XYZ file of C-alpha atoms in Angstrom:
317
model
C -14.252 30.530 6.078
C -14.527 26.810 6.339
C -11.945 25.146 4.119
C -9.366 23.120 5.701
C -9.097 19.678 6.741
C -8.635 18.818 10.148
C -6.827 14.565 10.380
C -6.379 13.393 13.527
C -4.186 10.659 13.955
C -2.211 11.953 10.645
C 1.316 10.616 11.283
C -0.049 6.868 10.943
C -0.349 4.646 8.150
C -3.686 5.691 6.828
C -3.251 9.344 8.123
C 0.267 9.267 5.977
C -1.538 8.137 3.124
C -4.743 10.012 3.393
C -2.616 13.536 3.522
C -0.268 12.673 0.609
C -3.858 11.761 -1.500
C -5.236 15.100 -0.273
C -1.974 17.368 -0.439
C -1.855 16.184 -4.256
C -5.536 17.418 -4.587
C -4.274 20.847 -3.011
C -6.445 20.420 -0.001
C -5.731 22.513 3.028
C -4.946 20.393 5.620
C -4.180 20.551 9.811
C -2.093 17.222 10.983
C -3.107 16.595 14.605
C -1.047 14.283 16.653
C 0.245 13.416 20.158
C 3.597 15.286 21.110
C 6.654 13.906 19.569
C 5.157 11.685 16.931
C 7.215 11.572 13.834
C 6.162 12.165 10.434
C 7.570 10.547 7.594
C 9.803 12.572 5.579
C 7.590 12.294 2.455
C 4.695 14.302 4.449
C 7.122 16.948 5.793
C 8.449 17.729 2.179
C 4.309 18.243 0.786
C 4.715 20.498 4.167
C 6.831 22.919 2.217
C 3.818 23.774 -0.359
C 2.313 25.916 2.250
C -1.112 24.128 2.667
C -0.179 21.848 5.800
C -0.854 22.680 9.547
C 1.102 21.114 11.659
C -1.113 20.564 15.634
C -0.067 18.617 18.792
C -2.142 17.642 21.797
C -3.319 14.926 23.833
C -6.279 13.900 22.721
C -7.131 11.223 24.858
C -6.628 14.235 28.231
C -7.982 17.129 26.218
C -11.999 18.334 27.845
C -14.617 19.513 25.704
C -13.568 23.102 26.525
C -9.718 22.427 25.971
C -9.936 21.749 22.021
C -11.787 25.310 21.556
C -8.223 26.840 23.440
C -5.214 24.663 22.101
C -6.962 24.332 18.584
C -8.856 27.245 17.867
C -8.891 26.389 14.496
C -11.761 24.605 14.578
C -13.457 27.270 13.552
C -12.543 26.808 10.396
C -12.485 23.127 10.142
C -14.809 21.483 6.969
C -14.314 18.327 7.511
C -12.592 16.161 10.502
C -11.021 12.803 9.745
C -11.082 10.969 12.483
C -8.141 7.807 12.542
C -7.227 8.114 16.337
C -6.905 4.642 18.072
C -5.018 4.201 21.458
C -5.182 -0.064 21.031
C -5.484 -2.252 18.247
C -7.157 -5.611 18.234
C -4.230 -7.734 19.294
C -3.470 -5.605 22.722
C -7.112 -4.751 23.155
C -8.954 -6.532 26.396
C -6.160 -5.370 28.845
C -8.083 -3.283 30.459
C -11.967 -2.270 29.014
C -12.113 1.179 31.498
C -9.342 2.363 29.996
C -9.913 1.568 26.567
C -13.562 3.093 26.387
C -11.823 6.331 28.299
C -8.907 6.976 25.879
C -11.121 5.960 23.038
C -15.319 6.500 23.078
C -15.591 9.356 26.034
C -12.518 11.066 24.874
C -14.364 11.116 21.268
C -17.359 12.511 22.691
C -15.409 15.343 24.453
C -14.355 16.119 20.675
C -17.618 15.532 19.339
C -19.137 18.437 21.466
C -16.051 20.823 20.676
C -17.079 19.918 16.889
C -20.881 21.126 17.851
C -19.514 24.248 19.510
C -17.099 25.045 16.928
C -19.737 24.559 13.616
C -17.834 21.698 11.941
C -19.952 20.243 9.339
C -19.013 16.678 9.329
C -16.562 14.400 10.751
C -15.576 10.782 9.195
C -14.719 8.292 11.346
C -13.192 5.480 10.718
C -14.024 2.368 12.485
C -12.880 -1.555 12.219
C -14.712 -3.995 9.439
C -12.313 -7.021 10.881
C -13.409 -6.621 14.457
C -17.315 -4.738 15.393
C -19.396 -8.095 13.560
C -17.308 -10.561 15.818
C -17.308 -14.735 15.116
C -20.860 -14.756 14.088
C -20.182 -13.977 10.612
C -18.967 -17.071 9.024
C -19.424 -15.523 5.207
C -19.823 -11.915 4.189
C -20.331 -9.101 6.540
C -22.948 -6.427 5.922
C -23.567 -3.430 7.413
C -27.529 -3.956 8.077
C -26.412 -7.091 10.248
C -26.155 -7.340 14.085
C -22.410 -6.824 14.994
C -21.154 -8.571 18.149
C -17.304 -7.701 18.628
C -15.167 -9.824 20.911
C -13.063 -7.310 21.497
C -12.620 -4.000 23.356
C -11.186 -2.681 20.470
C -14.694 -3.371 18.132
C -17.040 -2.471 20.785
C -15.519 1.143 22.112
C -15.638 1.282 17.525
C -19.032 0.035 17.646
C -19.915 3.058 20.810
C -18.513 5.656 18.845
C -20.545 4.971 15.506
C -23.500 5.241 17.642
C -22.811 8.137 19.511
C -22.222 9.700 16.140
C -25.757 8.885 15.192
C -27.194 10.487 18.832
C -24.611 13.777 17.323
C -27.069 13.841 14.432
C -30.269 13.321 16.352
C -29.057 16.091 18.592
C -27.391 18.681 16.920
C -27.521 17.905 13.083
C -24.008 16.845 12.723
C -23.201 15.009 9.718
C -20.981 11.847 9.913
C -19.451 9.036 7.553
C -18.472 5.765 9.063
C -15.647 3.415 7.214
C -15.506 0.148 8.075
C -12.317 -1.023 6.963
C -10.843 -4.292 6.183
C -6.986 -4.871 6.276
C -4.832 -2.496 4.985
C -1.331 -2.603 3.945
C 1.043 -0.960 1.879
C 3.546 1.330 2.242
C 4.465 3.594 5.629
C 2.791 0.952 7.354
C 5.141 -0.216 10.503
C 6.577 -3.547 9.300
C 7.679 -4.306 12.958
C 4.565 -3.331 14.239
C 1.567 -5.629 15.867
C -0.813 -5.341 12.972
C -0.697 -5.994 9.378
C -0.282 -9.203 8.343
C 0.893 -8.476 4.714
C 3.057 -5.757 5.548
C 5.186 -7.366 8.570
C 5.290 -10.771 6.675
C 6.557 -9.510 3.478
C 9.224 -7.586 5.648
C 10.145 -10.417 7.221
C 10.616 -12.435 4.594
C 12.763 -9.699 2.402
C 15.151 -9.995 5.392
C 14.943 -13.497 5.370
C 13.536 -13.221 9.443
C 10.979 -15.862 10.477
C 7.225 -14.928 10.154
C 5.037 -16.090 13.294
C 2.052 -17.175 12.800
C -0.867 -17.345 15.350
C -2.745 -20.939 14.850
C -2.849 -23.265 11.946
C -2.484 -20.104 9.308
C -6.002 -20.965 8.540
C -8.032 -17.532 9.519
C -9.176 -15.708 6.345
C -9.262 -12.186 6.566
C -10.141 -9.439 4.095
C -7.254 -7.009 2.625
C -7.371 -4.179 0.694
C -4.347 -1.901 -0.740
C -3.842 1.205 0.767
C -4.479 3.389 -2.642
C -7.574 1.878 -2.814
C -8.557 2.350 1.175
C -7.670 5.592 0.864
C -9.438 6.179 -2.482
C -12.968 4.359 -0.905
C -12.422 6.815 2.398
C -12.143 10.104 0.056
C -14.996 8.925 -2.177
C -17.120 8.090 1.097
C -16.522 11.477 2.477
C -16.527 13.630 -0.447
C -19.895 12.220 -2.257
C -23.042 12.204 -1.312
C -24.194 8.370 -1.101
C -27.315 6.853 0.605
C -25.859 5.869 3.695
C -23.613 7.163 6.486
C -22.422 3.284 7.066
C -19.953 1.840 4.416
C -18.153 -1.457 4.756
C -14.886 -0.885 2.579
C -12.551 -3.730 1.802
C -11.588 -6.198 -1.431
C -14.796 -8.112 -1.050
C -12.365 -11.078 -0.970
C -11.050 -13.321 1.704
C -7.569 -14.660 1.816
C -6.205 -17.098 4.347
C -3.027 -16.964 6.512
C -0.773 -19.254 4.016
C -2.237 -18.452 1.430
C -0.572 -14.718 2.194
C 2.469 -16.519 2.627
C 2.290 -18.797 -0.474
C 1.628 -15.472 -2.633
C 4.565 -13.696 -0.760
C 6.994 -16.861 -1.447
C 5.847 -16.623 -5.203
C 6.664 -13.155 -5.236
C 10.267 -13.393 -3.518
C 10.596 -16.787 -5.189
C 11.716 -18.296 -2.044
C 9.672 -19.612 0.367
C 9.697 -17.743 4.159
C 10.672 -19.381 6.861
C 7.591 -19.830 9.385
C 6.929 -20.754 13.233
C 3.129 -21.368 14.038
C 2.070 -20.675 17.751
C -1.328 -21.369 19.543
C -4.348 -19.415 17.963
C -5.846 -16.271 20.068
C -8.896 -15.551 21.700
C -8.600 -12.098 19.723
C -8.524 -13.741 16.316
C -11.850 -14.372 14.113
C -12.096 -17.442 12.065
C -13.537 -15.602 8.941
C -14.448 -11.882 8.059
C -14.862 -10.855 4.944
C -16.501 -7.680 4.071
C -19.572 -7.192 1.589
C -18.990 -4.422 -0.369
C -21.913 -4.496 -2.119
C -23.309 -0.746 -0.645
C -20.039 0.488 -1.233
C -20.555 -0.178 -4.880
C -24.268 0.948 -5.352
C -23.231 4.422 -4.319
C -20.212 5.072 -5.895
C -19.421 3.032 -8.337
C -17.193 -0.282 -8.896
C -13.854 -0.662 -6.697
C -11.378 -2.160 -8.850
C -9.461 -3.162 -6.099
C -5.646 -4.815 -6.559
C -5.274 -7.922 -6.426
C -3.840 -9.602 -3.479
C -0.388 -10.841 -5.254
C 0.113 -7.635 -7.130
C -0.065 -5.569 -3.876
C 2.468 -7.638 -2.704
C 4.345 -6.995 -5.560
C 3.896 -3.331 -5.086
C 4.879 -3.468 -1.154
C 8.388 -5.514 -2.047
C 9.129 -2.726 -4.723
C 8.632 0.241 -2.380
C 10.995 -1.507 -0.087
C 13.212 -2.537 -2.451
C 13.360 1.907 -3.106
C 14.257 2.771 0.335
């Protein structure tokens, strides 16, 4: 009987998030990571309801063959989530054979253990701030040309399109989430991504935020209830399309982050600008506009009040 969840990558930010939204909907879930990654404490007390599989493995080693034998659960797998990075877009370009390995042919290893095992669908969740690259000045769309500048958006870019030969090939159904910038909390606030998240740290402990250029780069960020409430509604429903941009539809600049953060802290954080990277886009902004024809209006929260939010769950710990 096919009725659990299999989440791969489930002990980071959105794979924290995505099981407590899907543990309160009773959902039966398997958490795969790497060996020795640490779940937060919140995730190992839903553990205790009984409907949480706990899997290890290395799934940037594992061959097609291997999954089968160390998760032969897969056989009863409905639908795969699919979060697994090895680089982000900051540390990406070190070294592109490695990258696509760890990343796009270790996905298609999986991908042909998910043919041999049955499973249904897999969603996949790929980068809206990094596969369209500089040559979207204004609103990104799914129908346009992406050109990514980065390692990190093309091996994204590969794997959407090797899940598209899957369905040519084998039938396999697919969702692909192109996500803006999320933050919120359980993401790493001393980690290398997530602007809003490591800033507002940073100023709560009154510790310098470092900015990259002039703080002028405008970038799109979305909550993580409402990333992780677009993701469910993407996988669960049946829209049009198996290509969804999913962000705020709204772009934000560096300071003006750190304005809304020194309005919510009502002190202003100390900052220390450094030379702009090659890494960085000037603009990206998603269109959400498909997102919304399908399944309905995304009342997304506002930048300031997310902020807001963020500061109060630290504020708890």
């Amino acid at each position: 009987m096919r009725d659990k969840i299999l989440i791969l990558g489930a002990a980071g930010f959105i794979g924290t998030n995505l099981t407590l939204r899907l543990c309160r909907e009773q959902k039966k879930l398997v958490l795969f990571e790497q060996k020795g990654a640490q779940y937060q404490e919140i995730v190992l007390g839903s553990a205790k309801a009984g409907n949480i599989e706990f899997a290890e493995g290395a799934f940037t080693e594992y061959k097609s063959g291997d999954w089968l034998e160390q998760l032969p659960c897969l056989k009863e797998i409905d639908t795969v989530y699919h979060l697994i990075s090895t680089t982000c877009p900051t540390n990406s370009n070190r070294n592109m054979a490695v990258e696509m390995e760890e990343n796009l042919i270790a996905t298609i290893r999986f991908l042909d253990a998910c043919v041999s095992a049955g499973i249904p669908k897999v969603v996949f969740l790929s980068s809206g701030g990094t596969v369209y690259g500089k040559k979207h000045t204004g609103l990104c769309r799914e129908e346009e040309e992406a050109f990514p500048i980065t390692v990190y958006g093309m091996q994204k870019l590969s794997i959407e399109k090797a899940l598209y030969l899957y369905r040519q090939m084998y039938g396999m159904d697919y969702r692909i989430i192109r996500l803006a910038n999320p933050y919120g909390p359980y993401q790493k606030p001393n980690g290398i991504q997530g602007a809003v998240t490591t800033f507002t740290w940073r100023a709560i402990h009154k510790e310098p935020i470092q900015v990259y250029g002039d703080g002028s780069v405008v970038r799109d960020y979305i909550y993580i209830d409402d990333a992780i409430d677009g993701i469910v509604r993407i996988a669960e429903c049946q829209g049009k399309h198996r290509l969804y941009n999913l962000g705020s539809g709204r772009g934000h600049s560096i300071k003006e982050v750190i304005e809304m953060i020194a309005e919510v802290l009502g002190e202003l954080p100390k900052v220390r600008y450094q030379a702009g990277r090659p890494v960085d886009v000037p603009v990206n902004v998603l269109d959400i506009s498909r997102f919304e024809q399908d399944f309905g209006k995304l009342k997304a929260i506002e930048l300031k009040e997310g902020i807001c939010r963020l500061v109060e769950f630290y504020q708890s710990l």
